[in-house]
Amino acid sequence: MWPYPKIVAHRGGGVLAPENTIAAMRCGLNHGFHAVEFDVMLAKDGVPVVMHDPNFGRTIAGEGCVADFTAQELAARDAGAWFGEEFIGEPVPTFEQVAAFCMHNAIWMDIEIKPVPGFEDQTGWVVAQTTRRLFESVLDRSSATLPLLSSFSFEALQAAQLAAPDIPRGFLVDEIPPDWHERLLALGAMALMTNHKNLTPLLARAVKDAGFGLFCYTVNHAARATEILSWGVDGFCTDRIDVIGPNFSGAATVLR
């Protein structure tokens, strides 16, 4: 149930580049990663853009909310200066710009739908329909050729399911809730994606025995990566792309 790469570069370049920028995607690629995770929300004009925080102040200086600016206005903002001088002027990219870079370089995408609060349904719908349009030519092929739409928002994934049922989905949770199985079935999701800190061998076994993929975020130590892989975890994302490479396999035998 996990036909995708095992190790995924978190927000493109992990700790080595300003997150969710083309520079970050290029950094991940330069470190050998052909699998990335990034976040998508809607600008004021309904254009999906790649950002994690709905509000300015961390990766973009000043005050404001993504939903109050058009994609063109966001592109004029500096999304790289906070990280380092060599990234000054790095713009906020649109989802289509990042997707084009990834598709050109054969990079698999975990597209996290990250709605500005109050825009859950709209964001899920637009991101899913945009993804379907971009990958329309390969919809009839193996699911391994398609990206994965993931989200912490159940509502956003419901909208994505309606908008593009043929694009695979993964449900993100911090702690695995008691009704995780029912939620995955309701979403038609292929995978549960969870915080590795809250995962246990018993929970991992239950998810795998139920026939779902199991993915973890954000694993930055090789010993921990080896441990969760031994529990049957299918894949994980990492910020430390300089420590855990794309071909990392761990040293333990996966439980059967």
mmCIF file of C-alpha atoms in Angstrom:
data_model
loop_
_atom_site.group_PDB
_atom_site.id
_atom_site.type_symbol
_atom_site.label_atom_id
_atom_site.label_comp_id
_atom_site.label_asym_id
_atom_site.label_seq_id
_atom_site.Cartn_x
_atom_site.Cartn_y
_atom_site.Cartn_z
ATOM 1 C CA MET A 1 0.000 0.000 0.000
ATOM 2 C CA TRP A 2 3.002 2.342 -0.259
ATOM 3 C CA PRO A 3 4.347 2.313 -3.828
ATOM 4 C CA TYR A 4 6.265 5.541 -3.232
ATOM 5 C CA PRO A 5 9.850 6.359 -2.202
ATOM 6 C CA LYS A 6 10.737 5.472 1.381
ATOM 7 C CA ILE A 7 12.629 8.668 2.296
ATOM 8 C CA VAL A 8 11.121 12.080 1.518
ATOM 9 C CA ALA A 9 12.791 15.493 1.806
ATOM 10 C CA HIS A 10 10.679 17.620 4.154
ATOM 11 C CA ARG A 11 9.532 20.915 2.588
ATOM 12 C CA GLY A 12 12.031 20.378 -0.199
ATOM 13 C CA GLY A 13 15.408 20.927 1.374
ATOM 14 C CA GLY A 14 14.910 20.237 5.057
ATOM 15 C CA VAL A 15 17.257 22.326 7.197
ATOM 16 C CA LEU A 16 19.522 23.198 4.271
ATOM 17 C CA ALA A 17 17.371 25.706 2.357
ATOM 18 C CA PRO A 18 14.399 28.024 2.892
ATOM 19 C CA GLU A 19 11.397 25.734 3.119
ATOM 20 C CA ASN A 20 8.778 25.450 0.394
ATOM 21 C CA THR A 21 10.743 27.361 -2.240
ATOM 22 C CA ILE A 22 12.149 26.339 -5.600
ATOM 23 C CA ALA A 23 15.584 26.722 -3.993
ATOM 24 C CA ALA A 24 14.570 24.101 -1.431
ATOM 25 C CA MET A 25 13.376 21.694 -4.127
ATOM 26 C CA ARG A 26 16.652 22.203 -5.973
ATOM 27 C CA CYS A 27 18.590 21.557 -2.761
ATOM 28 C CA GLY A 28 16.790 18.275 -2.169
ATOM 29 C CA LEU A 29 17.471 17.214 -5.727
ATOM 30 C CA ASN A 30 21.152 18.109 -5.369
ATOM 31 C CA HIS A 31 21.290 15.763 -2.376
ATOM 32 C CA GLY A 32 19.872 12.937 -4.453
ATOM 33 C CA PHE A 33 16.242 13.150 -3.361
ATOM 34 C CA HIS A 34 13.580 12.374 -5.926
ATOM 35 C CA ALA A 35 10.793 12.624 -3.359
ATOM 36 C CA VAL A 36 9.672 15.802 -1.593
ATOM 37 C CA GLU A 37 6.940 17.028 0.720
ATOM 38 C CA PHE A 38 5.594 20.564 0.550
ATOM 39 C CA ASP A 39 2.596 22.591 1.727
ATOM 40 C CA VAL A 40 -0.093 24.240 -0.389
ATOM 41 C CA MET A 41 -2.693 26.870 0.506
ATOM 42 C CA LEU A 42 -4.759 29.383 -1.459
ATOM 43 C CA ALA A 43 -3.867 32.990 -2.138
ATOM 44 C CA LYS A 44 -6.543 35.687 -2.223
ATOM 45 C CA ASP A 45 -7.205 35.095 -5.915
ATOM 46 C CA GLY A 46 -7.716 31.364 -5.399
ATOM 47 C CA VAL A 47 -4.327 30.398 -6.839
ATOM 48 C CA PRO A 48 -2.629 27.629 -4.855
ATOM 49 C CA VAL A 49 0.762 28.705 -3.493
ATOM 50 C CA VAL A 50 3.447 26.812 -1.617
ATOM 51 C CA MET A 51 3.687 27.996 1.985
ATOM 52 C CA HIS A 52 3.406 26.415 5.420
ATOM 53 C CA ASP A 53 2.283 29.296 7.635
ATOM 54 C CA PRO A 54 -0.950 31.172 6.853
ATOM 55 C CA ASN A 55 0.447 34.260 8.575
ATOM 56 C CA PHE A 56 3.595 36.238 7.844
ATOM 57 C CA GLY A 57 6.341 36.716 10.393
ATOM 58 C CA ARG A 58 8.421 33.549 10.214
ATOM 59 C CA THR A 59 9.444 32.826 6.624
ATOM 60 C CA ILE A 60 8.126 36.141 5.297
ATOM 61 C CA ALA A 61 8.870 39.390 7.117
ATOM 62 C CA GLY A 62 6.112 41.701 8.250
ATOM 63 C CA GLU A 63 2.452 41.204 9.060
ATOM 64 C CA GLY A 64 -0.299 39.752 6.941
ATOM 65 C CA CYS A 65 -2.107 36.593 5.923
ATOM 66 C CA VAL A 66 -1.653 34.569 2.761
ATOM 67 C CA ALA A 67 -5.392 34.758 2.072
ATOM 68 C CA ASP A 68 -5.204 38.560 1.899
ATOM 69 C CA PHE A 69 -2.708 38.696 -0.974
ATOM 70 C CA THR A 70 -2.795 37.486 -4.565
ATOM 71 C CA ALA A 71 -0.296 34.941 -5.819
ATOM 72 C CA GLN A 72 1.469 37.692 -7.755
ATOM 73 C CA GLU A 73 1.735 39.842 -4.635
ATOM 74 C CA LEU A 74 3.088 36.894 -2.662
ATOM 75 C CA ALA A 75 5.666 36.204 -5.372
ATOM 76 C CA ALA A 76 7.020 39.698 -4.764
ATOM 77 C CA ARG A 77 7.608 38.849 -1.093
ATOM 78 C CA ASP A 78 10.995 37.549 0.048
ATOM 79 C CA ALA A 79 10.734 33.957 1.257
ATOM 80 C CA GLY A 80 14.473 33.325 1.460
ATOM 81 C CA ALA A 81 16.120 36.186 3.367
ATOM 82 C CA TRP A 82 15.128 34.732 6.759
ATOM 83 C CA PHE A 83 17.226 31.670 6.014
ATOM 84 C CA GLY A 84 20.416 33.195 4.661
ATOM 85 C CA GLU A 85 21.912 35.932 2.521
ATOM 86 C CA GLU A 86 22.426 33.591 -0.422
ATOM 87 C CA PHE A 87 18.646 33.123 -0.628
ATOM 88 C CA ILE A 88 17.618 36.781 -0.554
ATOM 89 C CA GLY A 89 14.902 37.422 -3.119
ATOM 90 C CA GLU A 90 13.619 33.827 -3.248
ATOM 91 C CA PRO A 91 9.894 34.240 -4.016
ATOM 92 C CA VAL A 92 6.826 32.422 -2.764
ATOM 93 C CA PRO A 93 6.190 29.941 -5.614
ATOM 94 C CA THR A 94 2.849 28.822 -6.926
ATOM 95 C CA PHE A 95 1.920 25.172 -6.637
ATOM 96 C CA GLU A 96 2.115 24.831 -10.403
ATOM 97 C CA GLN A 97 5.666 26.212 -10.465
ATOM 98 C CA VAL A 98 6.839 23.717 -7.862
ATOM 99 C CA ALA A 99 4.959 20.885 -9.560
ATOM 100 C CA ALA A 100 6.538 21.781 -12.900
ATOM 101 C CA PHE A 101 10.018 21.668 -11.356
ATOM 102 C CA CYS A 102 9.302 18.313 -9.741
ATOM 103 C CA MET A 103 7.769 16.779 -12.845
ATOM 104 C CA HIS A 104 10.666 17.981 -15.010
ATOM 105 C CA ASN A 105 13.143 16.364 -12.617
ATOM 106 C CA ALA A 106 11.176 13.151 -11.947
ATOM 107 C CA ILE A 107 10.559 14.082 -8.306
ATOM 108 C CA TRP A 108 7.654 12.395 -6.529
ATOM 109 C CA MET A 109 5.445 14.751 -4.516
ATOM 110 C CA ASP A 110 3.681 14.483 -1.176
ATOM 111 C CA ILE A 111 1.400 17.505 -1.560
ATOM 112 C CA GLU A 112 0.165 18.558 1.854
ATOM 113 C CA ILE A 113 -3.054 20.529 1.626
ATOM 114 C CA LYS A 114 -2.569 23.177 4.315
ATOM 115 C CA PRO A 115 -5.680 25.403 4.299
ATOM 116 C CA VAL A 116 -5.801 28.876 5.732
ATOM 117 C CA PRO A 117 -8.394 28.423 8.524
ATOM 118 C CA GLY A 118 -11.867 28.759 7.070
ATOM 119 C CA PHE A 119 -10.846 27.696 3.558
ATOM 120 C CA GLU A 120 -10.682 23.911 4.101
ATOM 121 C CA ASP A 121 -13.209 22.791 1.476
ATOM 122 C CA GLN A 122 -12.124 25.302 -1.149
ATOM 123 C CA THR A 123 -8.432 24.498 -0.721
ATOM 124 C CA GLY A 124 -8.934 20.754 -0.889
ATOM 125 C CA TRP A 125 -11.040 21.099 -4.028
ATOM 126 C CA VAL A 126 -8.701 23.471 -5.900
ATOM 127 C CA VAL A 127 -5.487 21.613 -5.026
ATOM 128 C CA ALA A 128 -6.996 18.266 -6.001
ATOM 129 C CA GLN A 129 -8.408 19.534 -9.293
ATOM 130 C CA THR A 130 -5.137 21.260 -10.157
ATOM 131 C CA THR A 131 -3.211 18.075 -9.390
ATOM 132 C CA ARG A 132 -5.560 16.022 -11.509
ATOM 133 C CA ARG A 133 -5.161 18.390 -14.432
ATOM 134 C CA LEU A 134 -1.375 18.304 -14.173
ATOM 135 C CA PHE A 135 -1.297 14.505 -14.085
ATOM 136 C CA GLU A 136 -4.194 13.778 -16.419
ATOM 137 C CA SER A 137 -1.948 12.043 -18.934
ATOM 138 C CA VAL A 138 -0.825 9.400 -16.414
ATOM 139 C CA LEU A 139 -4.051 8.806 -14.479
ATOM 140 C CA ASP A 140 -4.498 5.386 -16.035
ATOM 141 C CA ARG A 141 -1.042 4.201 -15.003
ATOM 142 C CA SER A 142 0.311 2.775 -11.750
ATOM 143 C CA SER A 143 -0.439 4.856 -8.659
ATOM 144 C CA ALA A 144 3.319 5.094 -8.105
ATOM 145 C CA THR A 145 3.441 7.651 -10.921
ATOM 146 C CA LEU A 146 0.940 9.919 -9.146
ATOM 147 C CA PRO A 147 1.567 12.304 -6.259
ATOM 148 C CA LEU A 148 -0.117 11.861 -2.894
ATOM 149 C CA LEU A 149 -2.514 14.437 -1.478
ATOM 150 C CA SER A 150 -2.184 14.603 2.312
ATOM 151 C CA SER A 151 -3.711 16.819 4.981
ATOM 152 C CA PHE A 152 -4.457 17.173 8.672
ATOM 153 C CA SER A 153 -7.813 18.587 7.586
ATOM 154 C CA PHE A 154 -10.445 15.880 7.227
ATOM 155 C CA GLU A 155 -12.685 18.399 5.459
ATOM 156 C CA ALA A 156 -10.003 19.323 2.927
ATOM 157 C CA LEU A 157 -9.397 15.673 2.094
ATOM 158 C CA GLN A 158 -13.135 15.066 1.721
ATOM 159 C CA ALA A 159 -13.245 17.890 -0.806
ATOM 160 C CA ALA A 160 -10.179 16.492 -2.565
ATOM 161 C CA GLN A 161 -11.838 13.098 -2.741
ATOM 162 C CA LEU A 162 -14.871 14.605 -4.452
ATOM 163 C CA ALA A 163 -12.811 16.771 -6.805
ATOM 164 C CA ALA A 164 -10.276 14.154 -7.887
ATOM 165 C CA PRO A 165 -11.100 10.670 -6.564
ATOM 166 C CA ASP A 166 -8.375 9.106 -8.712
ATOM 167 C CA ILE A 167 -5.556 11.042 -6.992
ATOM 168 C CA PRO A 168 -4.377 9.037 -3.922
ATOM 169 C CA ARG A 169 -4.873 10.477 -0.446
ATOM 170 C CA GLY A 170 -3.159 10.158 2.928
ATOM 171 C CA PHE A 171 -4.625 11.293 6.257
ATOM 172 C CA LEU A 172 -2.268 13.193 8.559
ATOM 173 C CA VAL A 173 -2.622 12.991 12.342
ATOM 174 C CA ASP A 174 -0.401 13.983 15.250
ATOM 175 C CA GLU A 175 -1.714 11.217 17.485
ATOM 176 C CA ILE A 176 -3.537 8.259 15.961
ATOM 177 C CA PRO A 177 -7.196 8.587 17.058
ATOM 178 C CA PRO A 178 -9.348 5.626 18.127
ATOM 179 C CA ASP A 179 -11.454 5.960 14.960
ATOM 180 C CA TRP A 180 -8.477 6.076 12.571
ATOM 181 C CA HIS A 181 -9.720 3.074 10.580
ATOM 182 C CA GLU A 182 -13.172 4.558 10.024
ATOM 183 C CA ARG A 183 -11.682 7.893 8.988
ATOM 184 C CA LEU A 184 -9.348 6.296 6.459
ATOM 185 C CA LEU A 185 -12.214 4.321 4.965
ATOM 186 C CA ALA A 186 -14.447 7.400 4.797
ATOM 187 C CA LEU A 187 -11.721 9.293 2.926
ATOM 188 C CA GLY A 188 -10.832 6.402 0.655
ATOM 189 C CA ALA A 189 -7.283 7.027 1.886
ATOM 190 C CA MET A 190 -4.442 4.682 1.087
ATOM 191 C CA ALA A 191 -2.194 5.693 3.980
ATOM 192 C CA LEU A 192 -2.095 6.959 7.534
ATOM 193 C CA MET A 193 0.589 9.579 8.109
ATOM 194 C CA THR A 194 1.553 10.334 11.683
ATOM 195 C CA ASN A 195 4.058 11.883 14.078
ATOM 196 C CA HIS A 196 6.715 9.253 14.727
ATOM 197 C CA LYS A 197 6.957 10.447 18.351
ATOM 198 C CA ASN A 198 3.458 9.157 19.060
ATOM 199 C CA LEU A 199 3.742 5.858 17.188
ATOM 200 C CA THR A 200 4.122 2.500 18.934
ATOM 201 C CA PRO A 201 4.877 -0.960 17.523
ATOM 202 C CA LEU A 202 1.319 -2.078 18.315
ATOM 203 C CA LEU A 203 -0.251 0.854 16.484
ATOM 204 C CA ALA A 204 2.076 0.351 13.541
ATOM 205 C CA ARG A 205 1.120 -3.304 13.353
ATOM 206 C CA ALA A 206 -2.595 -2.472 13.496
ATOM 207 C CA VAL A 207 -2.363 0.011 10.618
ATOM 208 C CA LYS A 208 -0.351 -2.374 8.468
ATOM 209 C CA ASP A 209 -2.591 -5.361 9.271
ATOM 210 C CA ALA A 210 -5.575 -3.273 8.161
ATOM 211 C CA GLY A 211 -3.960 -2.900 4.741
ATOM 212 C CA PHE A 212 -2.905 0.743 4.791
ATOM 213 C CA GLY A 213 0.376 2.443 4.084
ATOM 214 C CA LEU A 214 2.087 3.957 7.130
ATOM 215 C CA PHE A 215 4.184 7.107 6.854
ATOM 216 C CA CYS A 216 5.856 9.163 9.590
ATOM 217 C CA TYR A 217 7.000 12.753 10.024
ATOM 218 C CA THR A 218 9.597 14.227 10.728
ATOM 219 C CA VAL A 219 12.427 11.775 11.467
ATOM 220 C CA ASN A 220 15.859 13.358 11.830
ATOM 221 C CA HIS A 221 17.955 10.668 13.531
ATOM 222 C CA ALA A 222 19.175 7.516 11.810
ATOM 223 C CA ALA A 223 18.673 5.343 14.902
ATOM 224 C CA ARG A 224 15.030 6.374 15.184
ATOM 225 C CA ALA A 225 14.516 5.847 11.468
ATOM 226 C CA THR A 226 15.890 2.331 11.757
ATOM 227 C CA GLU A 227 13.630 1.640 14.728
ATOM 228 C CA ILE A 228 10.354 2.692 13.106
ATOM 229 C CA LEU A 229 11.224 0.907 9.871
ATOM 230 C CA SER A 230 11.602 -2.258 11.948
ATOM 231 C CA TRP A 231 8.001 -1.743 13.100
ATOM 232 C CA GLY A 232 6.755 -1.863 9.527
ATOM 233 C CA VAL A 233 6.655 1.864 8.729
ATOM 234 C CA ASP A 234 6.721 2.273 4.951
ATOM 235 C CA GLY A 235 8.318 5.694 4.708
ATOM 236 C CA PHE A 236 9.105 8.967 6.423
ATOM 237 C CA CYS A 237 10.128 12.532 5.728
ATOM 238 C CA THR A 238 13.236 14.130 7.143
ATOM 239 C CA ASP A 239 14.713 17.584 7.626
ATOM 240 C CA ARG A 240 18.219 16.132 7.859
ATOM 241 C CA ILE A 241 18.742 15.299 4.219
ATOM 242 C CA ASP A 242 22.449 15.735 4.924
ATOM 243 C CA VAL A 243 22.359 12.868 7.448
ATOM 244 C CA ILE A 244 19.644 10.520 6.178
ATOM 245 C CA GLY A 245 20.063 10.045 2.456
ATOM 246 C CA PRO A 246 17.452 9.004 -0.101
ATOM 247 C CA ASN A 247 18.692 5.409 -0.091
ATOM 248 C CA PHE A 248 18.640 4.933 3.668
ATOM 249 C CA SER A 249 17.286 1.514 4.578
ATOM 250 C CA GLY A 250 18.098 1.049 8.269
ATOM 251 C CA ALA A 251 19.732 -1.987 9.770
ATOM 252 C CA ALA A 252 16.777 -3.859 11.199
ATOM 253 C CA THR A 253 14.461 -6.484 9.793
ATOM 254 C CA VAL A 254 10.884 -5.375 9.282
ATOM 255 C CA LEU A 255 8.373 -7.271 11.434
ATOM 256 C CA ARG A 256 6.066 -9.567 9.552
#
